[in-house]
Coordinates of C-alpha atoms in Angstrom, one line a residue:
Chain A
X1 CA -3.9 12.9 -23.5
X2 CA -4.3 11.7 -20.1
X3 CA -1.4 9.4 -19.0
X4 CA 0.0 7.3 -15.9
X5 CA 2.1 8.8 -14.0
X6 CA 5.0 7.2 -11.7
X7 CA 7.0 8.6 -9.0
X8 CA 10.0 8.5 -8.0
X9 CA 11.6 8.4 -10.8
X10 CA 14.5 7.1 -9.5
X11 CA 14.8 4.8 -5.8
X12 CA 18.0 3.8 -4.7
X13 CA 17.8 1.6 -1.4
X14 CA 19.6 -0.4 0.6
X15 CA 19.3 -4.2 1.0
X16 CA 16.5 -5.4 3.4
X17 CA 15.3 -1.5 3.3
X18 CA 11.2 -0.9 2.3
X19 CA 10.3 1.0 -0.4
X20 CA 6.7 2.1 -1.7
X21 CA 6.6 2.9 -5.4
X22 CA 3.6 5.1 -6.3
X23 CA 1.4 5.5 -9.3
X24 CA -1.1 7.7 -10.4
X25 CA -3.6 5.8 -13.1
X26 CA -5.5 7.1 -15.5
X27 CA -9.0 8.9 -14.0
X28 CA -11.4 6.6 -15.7
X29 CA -9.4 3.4 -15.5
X30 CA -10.6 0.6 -13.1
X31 CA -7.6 -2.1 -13.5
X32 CA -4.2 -1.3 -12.3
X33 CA -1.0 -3.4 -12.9
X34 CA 2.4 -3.8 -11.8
X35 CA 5.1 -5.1 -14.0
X36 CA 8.9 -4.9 -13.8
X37 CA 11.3 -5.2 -16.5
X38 CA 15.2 -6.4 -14.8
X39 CA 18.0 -5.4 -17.5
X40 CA 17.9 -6.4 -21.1
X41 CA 14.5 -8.7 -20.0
X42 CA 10.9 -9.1 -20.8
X43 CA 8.5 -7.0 -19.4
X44 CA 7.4 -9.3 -16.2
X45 CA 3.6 -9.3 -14.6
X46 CA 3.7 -9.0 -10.8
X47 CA -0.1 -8.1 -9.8
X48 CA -3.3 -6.9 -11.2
X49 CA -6.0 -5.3 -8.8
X50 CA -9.4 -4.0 -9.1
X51 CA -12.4 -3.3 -7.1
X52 CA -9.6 -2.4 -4.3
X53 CA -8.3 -6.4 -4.2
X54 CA -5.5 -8.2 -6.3
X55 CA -7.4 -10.0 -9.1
X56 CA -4.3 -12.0 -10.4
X57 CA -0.3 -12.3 -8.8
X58 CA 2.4 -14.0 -10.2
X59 CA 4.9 -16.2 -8.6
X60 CA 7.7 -12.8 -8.4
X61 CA 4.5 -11.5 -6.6
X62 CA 5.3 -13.4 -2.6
X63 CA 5.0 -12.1 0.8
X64 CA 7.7 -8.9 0.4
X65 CA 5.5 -7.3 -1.4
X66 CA 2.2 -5.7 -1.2
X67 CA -0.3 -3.2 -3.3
X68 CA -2.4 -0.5 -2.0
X69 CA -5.2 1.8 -3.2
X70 CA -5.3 4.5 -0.6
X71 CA -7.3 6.7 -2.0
X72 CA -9.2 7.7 -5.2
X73 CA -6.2 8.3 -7.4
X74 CA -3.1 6.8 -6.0
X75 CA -1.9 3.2 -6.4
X76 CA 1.1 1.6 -4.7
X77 CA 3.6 -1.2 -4.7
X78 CA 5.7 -1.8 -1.2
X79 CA 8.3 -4.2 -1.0
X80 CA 8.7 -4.9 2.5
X81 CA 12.4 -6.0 2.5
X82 CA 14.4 -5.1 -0.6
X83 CA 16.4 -7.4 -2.0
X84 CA 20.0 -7.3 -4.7
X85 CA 17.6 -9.1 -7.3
X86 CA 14.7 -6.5 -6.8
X87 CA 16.6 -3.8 -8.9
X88 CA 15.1 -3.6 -11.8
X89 CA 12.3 -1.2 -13.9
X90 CA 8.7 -1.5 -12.0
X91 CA 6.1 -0.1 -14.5
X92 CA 2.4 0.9 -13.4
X93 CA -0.5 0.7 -15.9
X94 CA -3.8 1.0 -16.1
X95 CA -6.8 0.1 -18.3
X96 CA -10.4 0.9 -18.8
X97 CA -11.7 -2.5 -18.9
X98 CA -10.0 -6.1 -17.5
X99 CA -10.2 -7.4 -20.5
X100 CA -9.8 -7.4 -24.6
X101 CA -8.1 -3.5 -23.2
X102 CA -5.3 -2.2 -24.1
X103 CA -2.9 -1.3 -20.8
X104 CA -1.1 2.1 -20.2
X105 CA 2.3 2.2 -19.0
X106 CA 3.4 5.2 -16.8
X107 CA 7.3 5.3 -17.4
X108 CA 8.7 3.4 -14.9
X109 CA 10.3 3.8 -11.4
X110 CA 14.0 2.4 -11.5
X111 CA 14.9 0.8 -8.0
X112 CA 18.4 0.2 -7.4
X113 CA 18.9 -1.9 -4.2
X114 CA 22.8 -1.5 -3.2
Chain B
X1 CA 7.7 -20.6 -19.8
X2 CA 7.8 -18.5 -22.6
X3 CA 4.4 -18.6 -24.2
X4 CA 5.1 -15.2 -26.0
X5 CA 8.4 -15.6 -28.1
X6 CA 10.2 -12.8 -30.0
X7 CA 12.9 -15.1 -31.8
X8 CA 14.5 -11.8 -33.2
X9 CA 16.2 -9.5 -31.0
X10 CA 17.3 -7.4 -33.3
X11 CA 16.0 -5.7 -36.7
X12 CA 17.7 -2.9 -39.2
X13 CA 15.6 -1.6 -42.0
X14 CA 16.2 1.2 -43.8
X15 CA 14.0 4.4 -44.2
X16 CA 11.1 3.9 -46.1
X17 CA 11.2 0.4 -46.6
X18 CA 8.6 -2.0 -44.4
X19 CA 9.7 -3.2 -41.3
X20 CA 8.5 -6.4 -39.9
X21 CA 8.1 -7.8 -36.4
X22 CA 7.2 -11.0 -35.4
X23 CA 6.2 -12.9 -32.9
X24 CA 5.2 -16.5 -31.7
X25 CA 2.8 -17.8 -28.8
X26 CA 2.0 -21.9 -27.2
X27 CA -0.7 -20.5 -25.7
X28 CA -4.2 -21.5 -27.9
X29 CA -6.2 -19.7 -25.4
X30 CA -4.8 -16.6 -26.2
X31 CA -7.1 -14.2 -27.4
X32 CA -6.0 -10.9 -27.5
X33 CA -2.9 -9.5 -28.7
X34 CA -1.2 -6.0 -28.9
X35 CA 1.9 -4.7 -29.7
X36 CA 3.6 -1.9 -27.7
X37 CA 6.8 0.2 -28.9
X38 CA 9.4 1.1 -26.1
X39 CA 11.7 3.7 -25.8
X40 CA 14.9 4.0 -23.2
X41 CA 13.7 5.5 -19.9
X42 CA 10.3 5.7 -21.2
X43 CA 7.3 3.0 -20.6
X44 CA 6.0 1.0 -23.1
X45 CA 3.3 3.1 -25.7
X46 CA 0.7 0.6 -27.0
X47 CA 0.5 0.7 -30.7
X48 CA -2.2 -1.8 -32.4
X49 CA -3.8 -5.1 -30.8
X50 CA -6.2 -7.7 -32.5
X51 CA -8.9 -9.8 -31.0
X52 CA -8.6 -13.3 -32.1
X53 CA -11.4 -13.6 -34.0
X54 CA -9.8 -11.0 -36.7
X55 CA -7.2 -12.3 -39.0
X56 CA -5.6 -8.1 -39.6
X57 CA -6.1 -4.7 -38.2
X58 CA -4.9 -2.4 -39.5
X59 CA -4.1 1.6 -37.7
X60 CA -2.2 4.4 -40.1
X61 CA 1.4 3.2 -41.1
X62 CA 1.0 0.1 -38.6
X63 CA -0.8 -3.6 -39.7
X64 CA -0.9 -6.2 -37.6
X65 CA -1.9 -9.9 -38.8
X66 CA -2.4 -13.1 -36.8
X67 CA -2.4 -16.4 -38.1
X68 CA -4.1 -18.6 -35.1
X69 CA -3.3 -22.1 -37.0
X70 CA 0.1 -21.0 -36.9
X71 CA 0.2 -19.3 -33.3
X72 CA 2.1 -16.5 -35.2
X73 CA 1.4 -12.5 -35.3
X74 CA 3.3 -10.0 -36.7
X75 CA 3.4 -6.4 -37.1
X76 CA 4.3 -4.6 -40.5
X77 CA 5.3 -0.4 -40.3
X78 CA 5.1 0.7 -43.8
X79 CA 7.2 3.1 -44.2
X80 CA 9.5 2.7 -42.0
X81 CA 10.8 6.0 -40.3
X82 CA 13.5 6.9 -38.0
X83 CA 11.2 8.0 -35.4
X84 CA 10.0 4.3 -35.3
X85 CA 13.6 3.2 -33.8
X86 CA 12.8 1.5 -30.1
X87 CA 12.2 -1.8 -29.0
X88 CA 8.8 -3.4 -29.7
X89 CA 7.2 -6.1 -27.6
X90 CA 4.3 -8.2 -28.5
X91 CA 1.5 -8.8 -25.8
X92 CA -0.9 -11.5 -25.4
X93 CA -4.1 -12.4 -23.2
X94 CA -6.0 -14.9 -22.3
X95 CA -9.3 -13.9 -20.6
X96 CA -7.1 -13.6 -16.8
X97 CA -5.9 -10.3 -16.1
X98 CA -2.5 -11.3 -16.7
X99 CA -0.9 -9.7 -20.3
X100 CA 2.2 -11.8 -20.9
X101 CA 4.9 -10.1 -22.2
X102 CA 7.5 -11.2 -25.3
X103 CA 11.3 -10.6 -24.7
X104 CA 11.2 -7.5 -27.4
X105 CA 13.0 -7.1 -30.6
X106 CA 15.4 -3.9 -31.3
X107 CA 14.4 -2.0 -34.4
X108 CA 16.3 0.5 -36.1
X109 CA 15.5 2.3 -39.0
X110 CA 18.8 4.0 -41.0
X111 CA 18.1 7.2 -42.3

């Protein structure tokens, strides 16, 4: 079964440092998402994008951080300037239609910001 | 603003027996809904979701019912397995892109 897939893993990164978080969608998914999940929270929506723009952002979603499709498969989420109260769980998912369709999660990129 | 509440954080049930989840919404312009199971270091898997002009859907062992006059939906596993042990999170949508997350409830299921 075809799934997202996230990498690294694991990012640890000092304060004020950039990181870019990458994700590989599903093939025939045209809606990408980034959520994070910080400790023992809910699952939080930072941005949406399709047709190679952001569609939706949330209020977590300000300047520090951007979103990138550079090519035909990859999907990315820079933040510009980490911060302590970045460090959390940043989940990429996909989905076949923008609506009334289920998303798929890849399983997560943990960033630590020390 | 939580408009997708999960008042129970935590759930034990014991094998075989149903397990239920539920969850609560403000939002009357929701109109889609899903629930998702979690695992540690794993991302969420969705399991079921329901369109809100259905009242039950129902997929193998999982059933999930909404009750729009009472902004509530739930999710029944019957029966209940170990394997079913994680964290389950309802989802809703309202015709943005956005899904809005609940805050997840802990199920375990005692063998």
């Amino acid at each position: 079964e075809p799934e997202v897939t996230q990498t690294p893993s694991h990012q640890v990164t000092q304060m004020g440092q950039e990181v870019i978080l990458r994700c590989v969608p599903i093939s025939n998914h045209l809606y990408f998402y980034w959520y994070r999940q910080i400790l023992g929270q809910k699952v939080e929506f930072l941005v949406s994008f399709y047709n190679n723009e952001i569609s939706e952002k949330s209020e977590i979603f300000d300047d520090q951080f951007s979103v990138e499709r550079p090519d035909g498969s990859n999907f990315t989420l820079k933040i510009r300037s980490t911060k302590l109260e970045d460090s959390a769980m940043y989940f990429c998912a996909s989905s076949v239609a923008g609506q009334n369709s289920p998303l798929h999660f890849g399983n997560g990129t943990r960033l630590t910001v020390t | 603003d939580q408009q997708v509440k999960q008042n129970s954080p935590s759930l034990s049930v014991q094998e075989g027996r149903i397990s239920i989840l539920n969850c609560d919404y403000t939002n009357s312009m929701f109109d889609y809904f899903l629930w998702y199971k979690k695992y540690p270091a794993e991302g969420p898997t969705f399991l079921i979701s329901i369109s809100s002009i259905k009242d039950k859907n129902e997929d193998g062992r999982f059933t999930v019912f909404l009750n729009k006059s009472a902004k509530h939906l739930s999710l029944h596993i019957v029966p209940s397995q170990p394997g079913d042990s994680a964290v389950y999170f309802c989802a809703a949508h309202s015709g943005t892109y956005k899904y809005i997350f609940g805050t997840g409830t802990r199920l375990k299921v005692l063998a």
